[in-house]
C-alpha positions in Angstrom: -62.6 -89.0 56.9 -63.6 -92.2 55.1 -61.9 -93.2 51.8 -63.0 -96.2 49.8 -60.4 -98.3 48.0 -61.8 -100.6 45.2 -59.1 -103.0 43.9 -57.2 -106.2 44.0 -55.6 -107.9 47.0 -51.7 -108.1 47.0 -50.4 -110.6 49.5 -47.0 -108.8 49.5 -48.8 -105.6 50.7 -46.7 -103.7 48.2 -49.6 -102.6 46.1 -53.3 -103.0 45.8 -55.8 -102.8 48.7 -53.1 -103.5 51.3 -51.0 -100.6 50.0 -53.9 -98.2 50.1 -54.7 -99.2 53.7 -51.1 -98.3 54.7 -51.2 -94.9 52.9 -54.6 -93.8 54.2 -53.9 -94.9 57.7 -50.6 -93.0 57.6 -52.5 -89.9 56.5 -55.1 -90.3 59.2 -58.1 -91.4 57.1 -60.2 -94.5 57.7 -59.9 -97.0 54.8 -63.0 -98.8 53.5 -62.2 -101.7 51.1 -64.0 -103.5 48.3 -62.1 -106.4 46.8 -62.3 -107.0 43.1 -59.8 -109.8 42.7 -57.3 -112.0 44.7 -53.8 -112.3 43.3 -50.9 -114.5 44.1 -47.7 -112.6 43.9 -44.6 -111.6 45.8 -41.7 -109.2 45.2 -40.1 -111.6 42.6 -42.9 -113.0 40.6 -46.6 -112.9 39.7 -48.8 -116.0 40.0 -52.5 -116.1 39.1 -55.6 -114.0 39.5 -59.0 -115.0 40.7 -61.7 -112.3 40.3 -64.6 -112.1 42.8 -68.1 -112.8 41.5 -70.2 -109.9 40.4 -72.7 -110.8 43.2 -70.2 -110.5 46.1 -68.7 -107.3 44.5 -72.1 -105.7 44.3 -73.0 -106.7 47.9 -69.7 -105.3 49.1 -70.4 -101.9 47.5 -74.1 -101.8 48.5 -73.3 -102.4 52.2 -70.4 -100.0 52.3 -72.5 -97.2 50.8 -75.5 -97.9 53.0 -73.5 -97.5 56.2 -70.7 -94.9 55.7 -70.3 -91.4 54.5 -67.6 -91.7 51.9 -65.3 -88.7 51.2 -63.4 -90.1 48.2 -62.9 -93.2 46.2 -59.9 -94.8 44.5 -60.3 -97.4 41.8 -57.4 -99.7 41.1 -57.5 -103.2 39.6 -60.9 -104.1 38.0 -59.8 -107.1 35.9 -62.8 -108.1 33.8 -66.0 -106.6 32.1 -68.4 -108.0 34.7 -66.5 -106.2 37.5 -66.3 -103.0 35.5 -70.0 -102.9 34.9 -71.0 -103.5 38.5 -68.6 -100.7 39.6 -69.9 -98.3 37.0 -73.5 -99.0 38.0 -72.8 -98.3 41.7 -70.7 -95.2 41.3 -72.0 -93.4 38.2 -74.3 -91.0 40.2 -71.8 -90.1 42.9 -70.6 -86.5 43.4 -67.4 -87.2 45.3 -63.8 -87.3 44.1 -62.9 -90.5 42.3 -59.3 -91.3 41.3 -58.8 -94.0 38.7 -55.4 -95.8 38.7 -55.5 -97.8 35.5 -53.3 -100.7 36.6 -52.7 -102.9 33.6 -49.6 -104.9 34.6 -47.9 -105.5 37.9 -44.3 -104.5 38.4 -43.5 -108.2 38.6 -45.1 -108.9 35.2 -48.7 -110.1 35.8 -51.6 -109.0 33.8 -54.2 -107.1 35.9 -56.9 -106.7 33.4 -58.2 -109.0 30.7 -57.6 -107.9 27.1 -61.4 -108.3 26.4 -62.2 -105.8 29.2 -60.1 -102.9 28.0 -62.9 -101.4 25.9 -65.3 -101.6 28.7 -62.7 -100.0 31.0 -62.6 -97.1 28.6 -66.4 -96.9 28.3 -67.4 -97.4 31.9 -64.5 -96.7 34.3 -62.6 -93.7 32.7 -65.7 -91.5 32.7 -66.0 -91.9 36.5 -62.6 -90.3 37.0 -62.2 -86.9 38.6 -58.5 -87.7 37.9 -57.0 -90.6 36.1 -53.3 -91.4 36.8 -51.7 -93.6 34.1 -48.0 -93.8 33.9 -46.4 -93.4 30.5 -46.7 -97.0 29.5 -50.3 -97.3 30.7 -51.3 -94.1 28.8 -49.8 -95.5 25.6 -51.7 -98.8 26.1 -55.0 -97.0 26.8 -54.7 -94.8 23.7 -52.6 -97.1 21.4 -50.4 -94.0 20.8 -46.7 -94.1 21.6 -45.5 -90.9 23.2 -42.9 -89.3 21.0 -41.8 -85.9 19.6 -44.8 -86.1 17.3 -47.2 -87.6 19.7 -46.7 -85.5 22.7 -47.9 -86.2 26.2 -50.5 -83.5 25.7 -51.9 -85.3 22.7 -52.1 -88.6 24.5 -53.7 -86.9 27.6 -56.3 -85.3 25.3 -57.2 -88.7 23.9 -57.8 -90.0 27.5 -59.7 -86.9 28.4 -61.9 -87.4 25.4 -62.7 -90.9 26.8 -64.5 -89.1 29.7 -61.9 -88.4 32.4 -62.2 -84.9 33.9 -58.5 -84.5 34.5 -55.5 -86.5 33.4 -52.0 -86.9 34.8 -49.4 -89.0 32.9 -46.7 -89.9 35.2 -43.1 -91.2 34.8 -42.0 -89.3 31.7 -38.2 -89.5 32.0 -36.0 -86.6 31.0 -32.3 -86.7 31.9 -32.1 -86.8 35.7 -35.7 -85.7 36.1 -39.1 -87.5 36.0 -42.0 -85.4 34.7 -45.7 -85.7 35.2 -47.8 -84.1 32.5 -51.2 -82.7 33.8 -54.2 -81.8 31.7 -57.0 -80.2 33.6 -60.2 -79.0 32.1 -58.9 -75.5 31.3 -55.1 -75.8 31.9 -52.0 -77.9 31.4 -48.7 -78.0 33.2 -45.8 -80.2 34.1 -44.8 -81.3 37.6 -41.0 -82.0 37.7 -39.3 -84.2 40.2 -36.0 -85.8 41.0 -35.5 -89.3 39.5 -34.7 -92.1 41.9 -33.0 -94.8 39.8 -34.5 -98.0 41.4 -37.4 -100.3 40.5 -40.0 -100.4 43.3 -43.3 -102.1 44.0 -46.2 -99.8 45.0 -45.4 -96.2 43.9 -48.3 -96.0 41.5 -50.8 -97.1 44.2 -49.2 -94.7 46.7 -49.4 -91.8 44.2 -53.1 -92.3 43.4 -54.1 -92.9 47.0 -52.3 -89.7 48.1 -54.2 -87.7 45.4 -57.7 -88.9 46.4 -56.8 -88.2 50.1 -55.9 -84.6 49.2 -59.0 -84.1 47.1 -61.2 -85.5 49.9 -59.7 -82.7 52.1 -61.1 -80.2 49.5 -57.7 -79.3 48.1 -57.4 -78.2 44.5 -56.4 -80.5 41.7 -53.0 -78.8 41.4 -52.3 -78.8 45.2 -53.3 -82.5 45.4 -51.0 -83.5 42.6 -48.0 -81.7 44.1 -48.8 -83.2 47.5 -49.0 -86.7 46.0 -45.7 -86.2 44.0 -43.8 -85.3 47.2 -45.5 -88.0 49.3 -44.7 -90.7 46.6 -41.1 -89.5 46.2 -40.5 -90.0 49.9 -42.1 -93.4 49.8 -39.8 -94.5 47.0 -36.8 -92.9 48.7 -37.6 -94.9 51.8 -38.4 -98.2 50.0 -37.3 -101.3 51.8 -36.2 -104.7 50.6 -38.6 -106.9 52.6 -38.7 -109.9 50.4 -36.1 -111.5 48.0 -37.1 -109.4 45.0 -37.7 -105.7 44.3 -38.1 -103.2 47.1 -41.5 -102.1 48.5 -42.3 -98.4 48.9 -42.5 -97.4 52.6 -44.8 -94.6 53.6 -44.1 -92.4 56.6 -45.1 -94.0 59.9 -48.5 -93.0 61.3 -46.8 -91.0 64.0 -44.6 -89.1 61.5 -43.9 -85.4 61.7 -46.6 -84.3 59.4 -49.3 -86.4 61.0 -48.4 -85.3 64.5 -48.3 -81.6 63.6 -51.5 -81.7 61.5 -53.4 -83.4 64.4 -52.1 -80.9 66.9 -53.1 -77.9 64.7 -56.6 -79.3 64.4 -56.8 -79.7 68.2 -55.4 -76.2 68.7 -58.0 -74.5 66.4 -60.8 -76.3 68.4 -59.7 -74.9 71.8 -62.5 -72.8 73.2 -61.8 -69.1 73.0 -58.4 -69.7 71.3 -59.0 -66.7 68.9 -58.2 -64.4 71.8 -54.6 -65.8 71.8 -53.8 -65.1 68.1 -51.4 -62.1 67.8 -51.7 -59.4 65.1 -48.9 -61.1 63.2 -50.9 -64.4 63.4 -49.7 -67.8 64.6 -47.5 -70.5 63.3 -47.1 -74.0 64.8 -43.8 -75.9 63.9 -42.3 -79.3 64.4 -38.8 -80.2 63.3 -36.8 -83.3 62.2 -34.1 -84.5 64.6 -31.0 -82.2 64.5 -32.5 -79.5 62.2 -29.8 -77.4 60.5 -32.0 -74.7 59.0 -35.7 -73.6 58.7 -35.9 -76.0 55.7 -35.8 -78.9 58.2 -38.7 -77.4 60.2 -42.3 -78.2 59.2 -44.7 -75.3 59.5 -47.7 -73.7 57.9 -46.9 -72.0 54.6 -49.4 -69.2 55.6 -50.5 -68.9 59.2 -53.2 -69.8 61.7 -55.3 -66.6 61.3 -58.2 -65.1 63.3 -61.4 -64.2 61.4 -63.7 -62.7 64.1 -64.2 -65.5 66.6 -63.2 -68.1 64.1 -59.8 -69.7 63.5 -58.6 -70.6 60.0 -55.5 -72.4 58.8 -54.3 -70.4 55.8 -51.8 -72.6 53.9 -50.5 -76.1 53.9 -47.8 -77.8 56.0 -44.5 -77.3 54.3 -40.8 -77.6 55.3 -39.5 -74.1 55.4 -43.1 -72.8 55.8 -42.3 -70.8 58.9 -39.5 -68.3 59.3 -39.8 -66.6 62.7 -41.2 -69.4 64.9 -38.9 -71.9 63.1 -35.9 -69.7 63.8 -36.8 -69.5 67.5 -37.1 -73.3 67.5 -33.7 -73.7 65.9 -32.1 -71.6 68.5 -33.7 -73.5 71.3 -33.0 -76.9 69.7 -29.3 -76.1 69.4 -28.9 -76.0 73.2 -31.7 -78.4 74.0 -31.9 -81.0 71.1 -35.0 -82.7 72.6 -37.1 -79.5 71.9 -38.5 -79.9 68.4 -41.9 -78.1 68.5 -43.1 -74.5 69.1 -46.0 -72.1 68.7 -46.3 -68.3 69.1 -49.2 -66.7 71.0 -50.4 -63.2 71.8 -48.8 -61.5 74.7 -51.4 -60.7 77.4 -51.1 -59.8 81.0 -53.8 -62.4 81.9 -51.8 -65.1 80.1 -48.6 -64.0 81.8 -50.3 -64.1 85.1 -51.4 -67.7 84.5 -47.9 -68.6 83.3 -46.4 -67.3 86.6 -49.0 -69.4 88.6 -48.3 -72.5 86.6 -45.4 -74.8 87.2 -44.0 -74.1 83.8 -40.4 -72.8 83.5 -40.4 -69.4 82.0 -37.7 -67.1 80.6 -37.8 -63.8 78.7 -35.7 -61.2 76.9 -35.8 -57.4 76.4 -36.0 -56.3 72.8 -35.1 -52.8 73.7 -31.6 -54.1 74.5 -31.1 -55.7 71.1 -27.8 -54.5 69.6 -28.1 -52.4 66.5 -25.9 -54.8 64.4 -28.4 -57.6 65.1 -31.3 -55.5 63.9 -29.4 -54.7 60.7 -28.6 -58.4 60.1 -32.2 -59.4 60.7 -31.3 -61.8 63.5 -33.6 -60.5 66.1 -35.4 -63.8 66.9 -32.1 -65.8 67.2 -30.6 -63.1 69.4 -33.7 -63.0 71.6 -33.9 -66.7 72.2 -30.2 -67.1 72.8 -30.4 -64.2 75.3 -33.3 -65.9 77.1 -31.6 -69.3 77.4 -27.9 -68.2 77.8 -27.8 -68.7 81.5 -30.7 -71.2 81.9 -29.9 -74.4 83.7 -33.3 -76.0 82.9 -35.2 -76.0 79.7 -37.7 -73.1 79.5 -41.2 -74.2 78.5 -42.1 -70.6 77.6 -40.1 -67.6 76.4 -41.7 -64.1 76.1 -40.8 -60.5 75.3 -42.7 -57.3 75.9 -42.0 -55.9 72.5 -40.3 -52.7 71.4 -41.1 -49.6 69.4 -43.2 -50.9 66.5 -42.7 -54.5 67.5 -45.5 -56.7 68.9 -44.8 -58.4 72.2 -45.0 -62.2 72.0 -45.1 -65.5 73.8 -43.6 -68.7 72.4 -44.4 -72.1 73.9 -41.8 -74.9 73.3 -42.1 -78.6 73.7 -40.7 -82.0 72.6 -43.6 -82.7 70.3 -46.7 -80.7 69.1 -48.8 -82.7 71.7 -46.4 -81.6 74.4 -46.9 -78.0 73.3 -50.7 -78.4 73.5 -50.4 -79.7 77.1 -48.5 -76.6 78.1 -51.0 -74.3 76.3 -53.9 -75.8 78.2 -52.3 -74.6 81.5 -52.0 -71.0 80.5 -55.1 -70.0 78.5 -58.7 -69.7 79.5 
C-alpha cells in the first residue's frame, strides 16, 4: 500500500511529513512524500517558514503520480495560495481517499498558513476532502463561528461541509473528563467519545489524520476508520515521550508491535495454498497477547473470524482486544504456565493433519472432552479445563493441543507459539 503525504517538514519529527512517515511505516504502508514548506521549529518554539516554489511542488507531484499507484492521500500544511492552487490542479480528478488536516497553527505557536491564503484553502483544498479533520479551534477559524450552546458543533460542521468536504470530523471538544469528536457524514451524524489525557503534546493531529487515510485506503468505512484513528491516536498520546526540552512528542507503536505482527501473520495465513481445508465449522481465530495477559481483554484477536467461503478465505472483522473468546481463553491458560507463549490459532481436526503432527518434531498434548466434569460444563469453563488438563503434567511446552470432540462438540486442534510468525512456522509443518 502506498500513501502520499503532502505537507511541511518538521525537523523535530513531531508533526508534518516526518510524523506521517512514522505512522504509515508503523502501520505497514509505504510513505510517499511531497514537501510544501520547510519549517524551523523544535519542541519549545517555532522559528520561520520557507515555502517551496510552485515549480518544484508541481514536479514532485507529477513524478510521484507517474511512477506509483497511490491508495490514499493526506494533505497537511499548504501555507500559501500558489501551493494551494498547484495541489488542487494535480488532485482534483482523483478518485481515491483524500484526508485534509487543516493545520493553521503549530502547537508551539507558529503560523502554518498565510492569512491571504485562507480563502483559497476553502475554495480549492476543502472540496478535495473525503474527510476533513479540524480540531475545535481550527473549525472555528475556518467558519468564523465560535462553537457554543447556540452554535453547535453540528452547525459548524455543516458550514464546513457546505464548503465542499464530503465528511467532517471536529475533534477535541472537551466535556468534563471526556474529549468528543463530532462527525458529520453525508447522511448521518454521531459523536465519538474518548478519555481525556490532560497533557499538551506535539503531533496528535497529524497522527489522527494519517491513521484515518490509512484505514480508508484499506477500504474500511468512514465510521470504522474514525474509530480506528481515535484509538490509535489515544495510544500515541498516552505513550508520548519527552525527547526535547519542551512539550512531549506523540509516540506511535513500534513497527513490530502486536497489531502489526498479528495482521501480517493473518495475511500470510490466508494465502497458504489449500488452507481452506483446515478451517473448522466454528471458523478460525488467530490471537496474540500482551505480556502477562490477565483476561481476554489483553488478547488481540479478530472481532469476527477467519471464515471459509468455498475455496476462498475471508477475514470477517477487525483486530480488537477482546475480539476472541475461545482461542484467547486457551492462550491465557497456556500463558499462565508458560509466559513465553503469547500467540495461538485453532484449526480443523483431521486424521491427515494428526498424522503429520505425529511425524513432525513438534511437541503434542491432548485432552478428552468426554471426561469433562459436569460442574465445568455448567460454568462454561470447558476451554480452560481442557488446556489445563493437557498441560498439567507436561514438562516441556506443547506446540499443539488437540481434542477429538464430544457429543455435539467439534474436535479441534490449537497451535501455540511465542509470536504469530512462530505459529505460522509450526503450521507449515502440519498442513498440505
